[in-house]
């Protein structure tokens, strides 16, 4: 399997998984089946399952365990699809059967979307840092397009669409996992990634703080998203009002996807693409859903927030996989679980409370709180992407993000005048990384890094990072 084929698979797989998630947030799955999908007791059960998964994630880092995990998720998705089709095609009127079946439907579906998204986050964490923006933007735009496609269908057609999209995501994930041994020569192979991470020069002193801030942010987001879902669910999300407008929005998303795929292959274009993709997606979805009352879009705020957060999360995965110095599989599993566990608990706890506030006539308070929370989440996600792109994404360096030439060159005679710490800084500078990234990775003060860079420039006779990269490149070739 080529790197291009892998890239296309992970974009389609993640987009399909995200589409199902967006449909659940917008009430699309509930409308499709005619059964309430937002059942807060099921959230409590899924939270317990997610906690168990989090605690056992360190034992699931082997290739064999990933294959078993992928097969189990595919099997669970088939069970959920069978329940969905059963509810759609068969009229279950017996309350003794309907209630447990609808609860099983909500719980099983929630677990499937949890586990399949966890596995796609693992695949995304292995992406080259310079390609992270492009692949993230592509998945975001494609997920938005698929979500709008679901709005053109209803009844049995919508049910088939959900089954098809989820099945494609699970099958593609299992395909990637099963073909891991055949992709050992790719730069995104797990063995290559682990070897590169070991040589990344991340200071052990920086790891605890980085882990605390990174995983802590995920916990806060999970709690916030759960509360936003509870608030937004008080207003029924609308259906797309005009099919022709929806089709036009889908065409625009496809054109944007093509533009990103062809032009956002690295550098600043990739950063722009990933920052703009959720904005374009949210705007087009709002345009397709906009009816006579703009207030009806309140029910979609959680969809917009998830699009923005998912984009920044996928964008950051390769960088923080390295900076947290964790096994890639364990890192990916735990970072997604860190979001979803508080999210499940938040919905289980807050949903009855919000419903009680609405019943008491507090709908305006709920709408105000939901709007403010959405603005904070959406703005934070976009701002985090911009900051990450400016500070932690490598500029034009020596090659792929784990290019060893910087370290090779630093061992040549021309560089013997550099101190060991200056060698470390040189390796990252030559790979295109910025001063803030170097400071965080090597656990140095920004002023200290600035001093090291000034000494390196002086000793090598260069005046800028671009000159340094070219100097190292020429030295490596000589």
Short mmCIF file of C-alpha atoms in Angstrom, two decimals:
data_model
loop_
_atom_site.label_atom_id
_atom_site.label_comp_id
_atom_site.label_asym_id
_atom_site.label_seq_id
_atom_site.Cartn_x
_atom_site.Cartn_y
_atom_site.Cartn_z
CA UNK A 1 0.00 0.00 0.00
CA UNK A 2 1.38 3.41 -0.97
CA UNK A 3 1.43 6.49 1.24
CA UNK A 4 -1.14 8.17 -1.04
CA UNK A 5 -3.53 5.23 -0.70
CA UNK A 6 -3.11 5.27 3.07
CA UNK A 7 -3.83 9.00 3.18
CA UNK A 8 -7.04 8.59 1.19
CA UNK A 9 -8.17 5.71 3.42
CA UNK A 10 -7.68 7.59 6.67
CA UNK A 11 -9.43 10.68 5.31
CA UNK A 12 -12.47 8.67 4.19
CA UNK A 13 -12.49 6.51 7.30
CA UNK A 14 -12.33 9.41 9.76
CA UNK A 15 -14.82 11.47 7.74
CA UNK A 16 -17.36 8.63 7.78
CA UNK A 17 -16.95 8.15 11.54
CA UNK A 18 -17.27 11.88 12.16
CA UNK A 19 -20.35 12.07 9.93
CA UNK A 20 -22.17 9.50 12.11
CA UNK A 21 -21.16 11.48 15.19
CA UNK A 22 -22.53 14.70 13.69
CA UNK A 23 -25.77 12.96 12.79
CA UNK A 24 -26.18 11.82 16.38
CA UNK A 25 -25.53 15.34 17.68
CA UNK A 26 -28.06 16.90 15.30
CA UNK A 27 -30.82 14.41 16.07
CA UNK A 28 -30.54 12.89 12.61
CA UNK A 29 -30.26 9.33 13.88
CA UNK A 30 -33.28 9.80 16.15
CA UNK A 31 -35.33 11.08 13.21
CA UNK A 32 -34.15 8.27 10.97
CA UNK A 33 -35.16 5.49 13.33
CA UNK A 34 -37.97 7.16 15.23
CA UNK A 35 -36.32 6.31 18.56
CA UNK A 36 -34.79 8.81 20.97
CA UNK A 37 -31.02 8.43 20.67
CA UNK A 38 -30.23 10.92 23.46
CA UNK A 39 -31.01 8.67 26.42
CA UNK A 40 -28.99 9.84 29.40
CA UNK A 41 -28.94 6.43 31.17
CA UNK A 42 -27.07 5.04 28.15
CA UNK A 43 -24.45 7.77 28.60
CA UNK A 44 -23.76 6.57 32.13
CA UNK A 45 -23.28 2.99 30.94
CA UNK A 46 -21.01 4.10 28.09
CA UNK A 47 -18.98 6.21 30.53
CA UNK A 48 -18.30 3.12 32.62
CA UNK A 49 -17.23 1.23 29.47
CA UNK A 50 -14.94 4.12 28.46
CA UNK A 51 -13.30 4.15 31.89
CA UNK A 52 -12.64 0.41 31.62
CA UNK A 53 -11.16 0.96 28.17
CA UNK A 54 -8.94 3.79 29.45
CA UNK A 55 -7.57 1.61 32.24
CA UNK A 56 -6.82 -1.27 29.88
CA UNK A 57 -5.43 0.84 27.01
CA UNK A 58 -1.80 0.21 27.96
CA UNK A 59 -2.35 -3.50 27.23
CA UNK A 60 -3.69 -2.80 23.73
CA UNK A 61 -0.57 -1.41 22.11
CA UNK A 62 0.44 -4.53 20.18
CA UNK A 63 -0.45 -5.21 16.54
CA UNK A 64 -2.38 -8.34 17.50
CA UNK A 65 -4.52 -6.45 20.02
CA UNK A 66 -5.28 -3.75 17.44
CA UNK A 67 -6.43 -6.38 14.96
CA UNK A 68 -8.68 -7.99 17.57
CA UNK A 69 -9.97 -4.56 18.60
CA UNK A 70 -10.74 -3.63 14.99
CA UNK A 71 -12.60 -6.90 14.44
CA UNK A 72 -14.64 -6.48 17.61
CA UNK A 73 -15.62 -2.93 16.65
CA UNK A 74 -16.70 -4.11 13.20
CA UNK A 75 -18.80 -6.83 14.84
CA UNK A 76 -20.33 -4.34 17.25
CA UNK A 77 -21.14 -2.00 14.37
CA UNK A 78 -22.95 -4.82 12.56
CA UNK A 79 -25.03 -5.46 15.68
CA UNK A 80 -25.93 -1.78 15.88
CA UNK A 81 -26.78 -1.63 12.19
CA UNK A 82 -29.02 -4.69 12.61
CA UNK A 83 -30.86 -3.02 15.50
CA UNK A 84 -31.21 0.18 13.45
CA UNK A 85 -32.69 -1.64 10.47
CA UNK A 86 -34.94 -3.64 12.75
CA UNK A 87 -36.33 -0.47 14.32
CA UNK A 88 -36.69 1.16 10.91
CA UNK A 89 -38.34 -1.69 9.04
CA UNK A 90 -40.28 -3.45 11.81
CA UNK A 91 -42.99 -1.85 13.88
CA UNK A 92 -42.13 -2.77 17.45
CA UNK A 93 -45.21 -1.85 19.47
CA UNK A 94 -44.71 -4.09 22.50
CA UNK A 95 -43.32 -1.81 25.23
CA UNK A 96 -41.57 -4.72 26.91
CA UNK A 97 -39.52 -5.15 23.74
CA UNK A 98 -39.35 -1.59 22.39
CA UNK A 99 -37.84 0.00 25.52
CA UNK A 100 -34.89 -2.43 25.90
CA UNK A 101 -34.33 -2.42 22.13
CA UNK A 102 -34.17 1.37 21.95
CA UNK A 103 -31.81 1.46 24.95
CA UNK A 104 -29.58 -1.16 23.31
CA UNK A 105 -29.67 0.88 20.11
CA UNK A 106 -28.52 4.07 21.85
CA UNK A 107 -25.86 2.33 23.96
CA UNK A 108 -24.45 0.17 21.18
CA UNK A 109 -24.33 3.07 18.73
CA UNK A 110 -22.55 5.27 21.22
CA UNK A 111 -19.92 2.61 21.91
CA UNK A 112 -19.36 2.00 18.21
CA UNK A 113 -18.76 5.68 17.47
CA UNK A 114 -16.45 5.86 20.50
CA UNK A 115 -14.28 2.93 19.50
CA UNK A 116 -14.11 3.62 15.78
CA UNK A 117 -13.15 7.26 16.35
CA UNK A 118 -10.49 6.17 18.84
CA UNK A 119 -8.92 3.94 16.20
CA UNK A 120 -8.97 6.65 13.54
CA UNK A 121 -7.27 9.02 15.95
CA UNK A 122 -4.53 6.41 16.28
CA UNK A 123 -4.06 6.37 12.49
CA UNK A 124 -4.03 10.17 12.38
CA UNK A 125 -1.41 10.37 15.12
CA UNK A 126 1.01 8.55 12.79
CA UNK A 127 0.71 11.17 10.04
CA UNK A 128 3.76 13.24 9.10
CA UNK A 129 3.59 16.56 10.92
CA UNK A 130 3.78 18.52 7.68
CA UNK A 131 0.82 16.59 6.26
CA UNK A 132 -1.36 16.82 9.37
CA UNK A 133 -3.06 20.05 8.33
CA UNK A 134 -3.92 18.87 4.84
CA UNK A 135 -5.31 15.50 5.92
CA UNK A 136 -7.25 17.05 8.80
CA UNK A 137 -8.81 19.72 6.58
CA UNK A 138 -9.76 17.07 4.01
CA UNK A 139 -11.48 14.88 6.61
CA UNK A 140 -13.34 17.88 8.08
CA UNK A 141 -14.68 19.03 4.70
CA UNK A 142 -15.59 15.49 3.64
CA UNK A 143 -17.41 14.82 6.93
CA UNK A 144 -19.43 18.03 6.48
CA UNK A 145 -20.29 17.01 2.92
CA UNK A 146 -21.41 13.54 3.99
CA UNK A 147 -23.46 15.08 6.79
CA UNK A 148 -25.27 17.31 4.29
CA UNK A 149 -25.82 14.30 2.01
CA UNK A 150 -27.65 12.60 4.86
CA UNK A 151 -30.08 15.52 4.92
CA UNK A 152 -31.21 14.73 1.39
CA UNK A 153 -32.53 11.36 2.55
CA UNK A 154 -35.23 10.26 4.94
CA UNK A 155 -36.86 7.08 6.13
CA UNK A 156 -35.30 3.89 4.82
CA UNK A 157 -32.90 5.80 2.58
CA UNK A 158 -31.44 7.63 5.57
CA UNK A 159 -31.17 4.35 7.50
CA UNK A 160 -29.25 2.71 4.66
CA UNK A 161 -26.98 5.76 4.45
CA UNK A 162 -26.09 5.56 8.16
CA UNK A 163 -25.40 1.83 7.90
CA UNK A 164 -23.24 2.31 4.79
CA UNK A 165 -21.18 5.17 6.21
CA UNK A 166 -20.48 3.44 9.53
CA UNK A 167 -19.69 0.13 7.83
CA UNK A 168 -17.24 1.81 5.45
CA UNK A 169 -15.44 3.44 8.38
CA UNK A 170 -15.13 0.18 10.34
CA UNK A 171 -14.04 -1.87 7.32
CA UNK A 172 -11.39 0.68 6.27
CA UNK A 173 -10.01 0.73 9.82
CA UNK A 174 -9.77 -3.05 9.91
CA UNK A 175 -8.12 -3.01 6.48
CA UNK A 176 -5.39 -0.65 7.68
CA UNK A 177 -4.80 -2.64 10.85
CA UNK A 178 -4.61 -5.97 9.02
CA UNK A 179 -2.19 -4.58 6.43
CA UNK A 180 0.23 -3.07 8.95
CA UNK A 181 2.94 -5.68 8.20
CA UNK A 182 2.75 -4.76 4.49
CA UNK A 183 3.26 -1.06 5.25
CA UNK A 184 6.48 -1.48 7.23
CA UNK A 185 8.49 0.40 4.59
CA UNK A 186 6.31 3.52 4.75
CA UNK A 187 7.44 6.53 6.81
CA UNK A 188 4.13 6.29 8.69
CA UNK A 189 4.75 2.69 9.73
CA UNK A 190 4.46 2.28 13.47
CA UNK A 191 8.01 0.93 13.82
CA UNK A 192 9.40 3.96 11.96
CA UNK A 193 7.36 6.36 14.07
CA UNK A 194 8.49 4.76 17.33
CA UNK A 195 12.13 4.89 16.24
CA UNK A 196 11.80 8.54 15.24
CA UNK A 197 10.10 9.43 18.52
CA UNK A 198 12.93 7.85 20.49
CA UNK A 199 15.39 10.12 18.64
CA UNK A 200 13.23 13.25 18.85
CA UNK A 201 15.24 14.73 21.70
CA UNK A 202 12.22 15.43 23.90
CA UNK A 203 13.37 16.37 27.39
CA UNK A 204 12.06 14.10 30.12
CA UNK A 205 11.55 17.21 32.25
CA UNK A 206 9.02 18.65 29.80
CA UNK A 207 6.92 15.50 29.49
CA UNK A 208 4.89 15.67 32.76
CA UNK A 209 3.82 19.28 32.18
CA UNK A 210 2.98 18.63 28.53
CA UNK A 211 0.89 15.59 29.42
CA UNK A 212 -0.95 17.45 32.17
CA UNK A 213 -1.85 20.39 29.95
CA UNK A 214 -2.70 18.30 26.90
CA UNK A 215 -4.89 15.71 28.61
CA UNK A 216 -6.33 18.31 30.98
CA UNK A 217 -7.54 20.34 28.00
CA UNK A 218 -9.27 17.22 26.65
CA UNK A 219 -11.07 16.65 29.94
CA UNK A 220 -12.32 20.25 30.05
CA UNK A 221 -13.52 20.01 26.46
CA UNK A 222 -15.38 16.77 27.15
CA UNK A 223 -17.23 18.35 30.06
CA UNK A 224 -18.00 21.47 28.00
CA UNK A 225 -19.23 19.52 24.98
CA UNK A 226 -21.48 17.38 27.18
CA UNK A 227 -23.03 20.50 28.71
CA UNK A 228 -23.43 22.10 25.28
CA UNK A 229 -25.20 19.01 23.97
CA UNK A 230 -27.61 19.13 26.91
CA UNK A 231 -28.32 22.82 26.28
CA UNK A 232 -28.62 22.49 22.49
CA UNK A 233 -30.93 19.46 22.73
CA UNK A 234 -33.65 21.69 24.20
CA UNK A 235 -34.23 23.08 20.69
CA UNK A 236 -35.00 20.49 18.03
CA UNK A 237 -32.38 20.76 15.27
CA UNK A 238 -33.99 21.54 11.91
CA UNK A 239 -33.83 19.51 8.75
CA UNK A 240 -32.19 21.02 5.68
CA UNK A 241 -34.82 23.40 4.31
CA UNK A 242 -34.02 23.56 0.59
CA UNK A 243 -32.60 20.51 -1.25
CA UNK A 244 -31.12 22.66 -4.02
CA UNK A 245 -29.30 24.85 -1.49
CA UNK A 246 -28.01 21.72 0.22
CA UNK A 247 -26.71 20.32 -3.08
CA UNK A 248 -24.95 23.61 -3.86
CA UNK A 249 -23.31 23.56 -0.42
CA UNK A 250 -22.16 19.98 -1.01
CA UNK A 251 -20.63 20.97 -4.36
CA UNK A 252 -18.77 23.86 -2.71
CA UNK A 253 -17.42 21.49 -0.04
CA UNK A 254 -16.25 19.06 -2.74
CA UNK A 255 -14.46 21.87 -4.59
CA UNK A 256 -12.84 23.02 -1.34
CA UNK A 257 -11.79 19.44 -0.61
CA UNK A 258 -10.16 19.16 -4.03
CA UNK A 259 -8.35 22.46 -3.55
CA UNK A 260 -7.02 21.36 -0.15
CA UNK A 261 -5.91 17.99 -1.46
CA UNK A 262 -4.02 19.48 -4.39
CA UNK A 263 -2.48 22.58 -2.81
CA UNK A 264 -2.23 22.05 0.95
CA UNK A 265 0.67 19.61 0.91
CA UNK A 266 2.73 21.37 3.54
CA UNK A 267 3.96 24.63 4.95
CA UNK A 268 1.75 27.64 5.52
CA UNK A 269 -0.91 26.46 3.03
CA UNK A 270 -1.58 23.42 5.19
CA UNK A 271 -2.02 25.60 8.30
CA UNK A 272 -4.41 27.93 6.51
CA UNK A 273 -6.43 25.02 5.17
CA UNK A 274 -6.96 23.34 8.54
CA UNK A 275 -7.91 26.63 10.21
CA UNK A 276 -10.42 27.59 7.51
CA UNK A 277 -11.96 24.13 6.91
CA UNK A 278 -14.23 24.07 10.02
CA UNK A 279 -15.29 27.67 9.37
CA UNK A 280 -16.32 26.86 5.80
CA UNK A 281 -18.01 23.64 6.90
CA UNK A 282 -20.01 25.34 9.67
CA UNK A 283 -21.03 28.22 7.39
CA UNK A 284 -22.28 25.93 4.61
CA UNK A 285 -24.14 23.65 7.02
CA UNK A 286 -25.80 26.70 8.58
CA UNK A 287 -26.75 27.96 5.12
CA UNK A 288 -28.29 24.60 4.19
CA UNK A 289 -30.25 24.39 7.46
CA UNK A 290 -31.25 28.04 7.70
CA UNK A 291 -35.03 28.35 7.57
CA UNK A 292 -37.45 31.06 8.49
CA UNK A 293 -36.05 31.26 12.03
CA UNK A 294 -32.30 31.67 12.59
CA UNK A 295 -32.91 30.59 16.17
CA UNK A 296 -33.55 27.07 14.92
CA UNK A 297 -29.79 26.76 14.31
CA UNK A 298 -29.28 26.66 18.09
CA UNK A 299 -29.84 22.91 17.94
CA UNK A 300 -26.83 22.62 15.61
CA UNK A 301 -24.32 24.47 17.77
CA UNK A 302 -22.88 21.22 19.08
CA UNK A 303 -22.29 20.10 15.47
CA UNK A 304 -20.31 23.25 14.71
CA UNK A 305 -18.33 22.99 17.95
CA UNK A 306 -17.41 19.36 17.28
CA UNK A 307 -16.26 20.14 13.74
CA UNK A 308 -13.88 22.82 15.00
CA UNK A 309 -12.61 20.78 17.95
CA UNK A 310 -12.11 17.62 15.90
CA UNK A 311 -10.09 19.59 13.34
CA UNK A 312 -7.73 21.07 15.92
CA UNK A 313 -7.45 17.73 17.73
CA UNK A 314 -6.47 15.78 14.61
CA UNK A 315 -4.11 18.58 13.60
CA UNK A 316 -2.24 18.40 16.91
CA UNK A 317 -2.08 14.61 17.29
CA UNK A 318 1.27 13.94 15.51
CA UNK A 319 3.04 16.74 17.36
CA UNK A 320 1.78 15.87 20.83
CA UNK A 321 2.28 12.16 20.27
CA UNK A 322 5.96 12.99 20.14
CA UNK A 323 5.99 15.66 22.84
CA UNK A 324 4.21 13.44 25.40
CA UNK A 325 6.73 10.63 24.77
CA UNK A 326 4.05 7.93 24.84
CA UNK A 327 3.47 4.81 22.80
CA UNK A 328 1.41 5.99 19.78
CA UNK A 329 -1.44 3.55 20.38
CA UNK A 330 -1.64 4.23 24.11
CA UNK A 331 -1.44 7.98 23.49
CA UNK A 332 -4.25 7.94 20.93
CA UNK A 333 -6.53 5.72 22.97
CA UNK A 334 -6.09 7.70 26.16
CA UNK A 335 -6.37 11.15 24.61
CA UNK A 336 -9.74 10.33 23.05
CA UNK A 337 -10.94 8.57 26.19
CA UNK A 338 -9.92 11.66 28.18
CA UNK A 339 -12.44 13.63 26.11
CA UNK A 340 -15.25 11.12 25.96
CA UNK A 341 -15.39 9.98 29.60
CA UNK A 342 -16.19 13.45 31.02
CA UNK A 343 -18.49 14.05 28.04
CA UNK A 344 -20.56 10.96 28.85
CA UNK A 345 -20.70 11.79 32.55
CA UNK A 346 -21.63 15.41 31.82
CA UNK A 347 -24.60 14.40 29.67
CA UNK A 348 -25.75 11.80 32.20
CA UNK A 349 -25.65 14.39 35.01
CA UNK A 350 -26.65 17.65 33.30
CA UNK A 351 -29.36 16.51 30.87
CA UNK A 352 -32.04 15.93 33.55
CA UNK A 353 -31.09 19.26 35.13
CA UNK A 354 -31.39 21.19 31.87
CA UNK A 355 -34.71 19.55 31.10
CA UNK A 356 -35.97 20.61 34.53
CA UNK A 357 -34.84 24.21 33.90
CA UNK A 358 -36.66 24.26 30.56
CA UNK A 359 -39.80 22.81 32.16
CA UNK A 360 -39.67 25.61 34.72
CA UNK A 361 -39.66 28.23 31.94
CA UNK A 362 -35.93 28.88 31.79
CA UNK A 363 -35.51 28.36 28.04
CA UNK A 364 -34.00 31.82 27.52
CA UNK A 365 -31.35 31.14 30.14
CA UNK A 366 -30.55 27.83 28.46
CA UNK A 367 -30.24 29.44 25.02
CA UNK A 368 -28.00 32.21 26.37
CA UNK A 369 -25.75 29.78 28.24
CA UNK A 370 -25.52 27.50 25.20
CA UNK A 371 -24.64 30.36 22.86
CA UNK A 372 -21.89 31.67 25.15
CA UNK A 373 -20.45 28.18 25.65
CA UNK A 374 -20.46 27.56 21.89
CA UNK A 375 -18.63 30.81 21.15
CA UNK A 376 -15.97 29.91 23.72
CA UNK A 377 -15.48 26.35 22.41
CA UNK A 378 -15.50 27.29 18.74
CA UNK A 379 -13.23 30.28 19.25
CA UNK A 380 -10.80 28.29 21.40
CA UNK A 381 -10.57 25.51 18.78
CA UNK A 382 -9.87 27.88 15.90
CA UNK A 383 -7.40 29.87 18.00
CA UNK A 384 -5.62 26.69 19.10
CA UNK A 385 -5.19 25.63 15.48
CA UNK A 386 -3.75 28.99 14.47
CA UNK A 387 -1.39 29.03 17.45
CA UNK A 388 -0.30 25.45 16.83
CA UNK A 389 0.36 26.17 13.18
CA UNK A 390 2.43 29.25 13.92
CA UNK A 391 4.45 27.89 16.84
CA UNK A 392 4.70 24.12 16.51
CA UNK A 393 4.42 23.28 12.82
CA UNK A 394 7.79 22.99 11.05
CA UNK A 395 8.54 25.37 8.22
CA UNK A 396 10.51 24.31 5.16
CA UNK A 397 13.11 21.99 6.61
CA UNK A 398 15.30 19.16 5.43
CA UNK A 399 12.48 16.84 4.48
CA UNK A 400 9.81 14.79 6.25
CA UNK A 401 9.39 15.70 9.88
CA UNK A 402 11.67 12.99 11.19
CA UNK A 403 14.42 13.66 8.68
CA UNK A 404 17.70 12.59 10.33
CA UNK A 405 19.96 14.81 8.22
CA UNK A 406 20.09 17.54 10.86
CA UNK A 407 21.51 15.13 13.40
CA UNK A 408 23.79 13.51 10.83
CA UNK A 409 25.20 16.87 9.84
CA UNK A 410 25.64 17.87 13.44
CA UNK A 411 28.10 15.02 13.91
CA UNK A 412 30.38 16.15 11.06
CA UNK A 413 33.70 17.92 11.64
CA UNK A 414 32.34 21.32 10.57
CA UNK A 415 30.02 21.28 13.57
CA UNK A 416 32.43 20.12 16.26
CA UNK A 417 32.60 23.64 17.69
CA UNK A 418 28.96 23.35 18.82
CA UNK A 419 28.13 22.29 22.35
CA UNK A 420 25.93 19.19 22.94
CA UNK A 421 22.89 21.37 23.71
CA UNK A 422 23.53 23.42 20.56
CA UNK A 423 23.56 20.15 18.61
CA UNK A 424 20.08 19.43 19.97
CA UNK A 425 18.83 22.88 19.01
CA UNK A 426 20.47 22.62 15.58
CA UNK A 427 18.72 19.34 14.81
CA UNK A 428 15.31 20.91 15.44
CA UNK A 429 16.14 24.16 13.68
CA UNK A 430 17.33 22.27 10.61
CA UNK A 431 14.05 20.35 10.56
CA UNK A 432 12.17 23.64 10.33
CA UNK A 433 10.84 23.94 13.89
CA UNK A 434 10.24 27.26 15.58
CA UNK A 435 11.75 28.64 18.78
CA UNK A 436 8.60 27.97 20.92
CA UNK A 437 8.56 24.33 19.80
CA UNK A 438 12.25 23.92 20.58
CA UNK A 439 11.79 25.50 24.01
CA UNK A 440 8.90 23.20 24.86
CA UNK A 441 10.55 20.06 23.50
CA UNK A 442 13.94 20.61 25.18
CA UNK A 443 12.41 22.12 28.35
CA UNK A 444 14.36 25.36 27.99
CA UNK A 445 13.39 28.96 28.57
CA UNK A 446 12.62 30.92 25.43
CA UNK A 447 15.51 33.27 26.16
CA UNK A 448 17.89 30.33 26.52
CA UNK A 449 16.82 28.96 23.14
CA UNK A 450 17.29 32.39 21.61
CA UNK A 451 20.84 32.49 23.00
CA UNK A 452 21.64 29.02 21.64
CA UNK A 453 20.34 30.01 18.21
CA UNK A 454 22.45 33.17 18.20
CA UNK A 455 25.55 31.14 19.09
CA UNK A 456 24.79 28.55 16.40
CA UNK A 457 24.33 31.23 13.75
CA UNK A 458 27.57 32.90 14.80
CA UNK A 459 29.63 29.70 14.82
CA UNK A 460 28.31 28.53 11.45
CA UNK A 461 28.31 31.94 9.81
CA UNK A 462 24.63 32.11 8.89
CA UNK A 463 22.05 34.82 9.54
CA UNK A 464 18.67 33.05 9.38
CA UNK A 465 16.99 29.68 9.75
CA UNK A 466 16.65 29.34 5.97
CA UNK A 467 20.39 29.89 5.55
CA UNK A 468 21.04 27.37 8.31
CA UNK A 469 18.85 24.73 6.64
CA UNK A 470 20.65 25.23 3.34
CA UNK A 471 24.04 25.12 5.10
CA UNK A 472 23.19 21.82 6.82
CA UNK A 473 21.79 20.39 3.59
CA UNK A 474 24.99 21.17 1.69
CA UNK A 475 27.16 19.82 4.51
CA UNK A 476 25.16 16.58 4.57
CA UNK A 477 25.66 16.12 0.83
CA UNK A 478 29.41 16.79 0.91
#
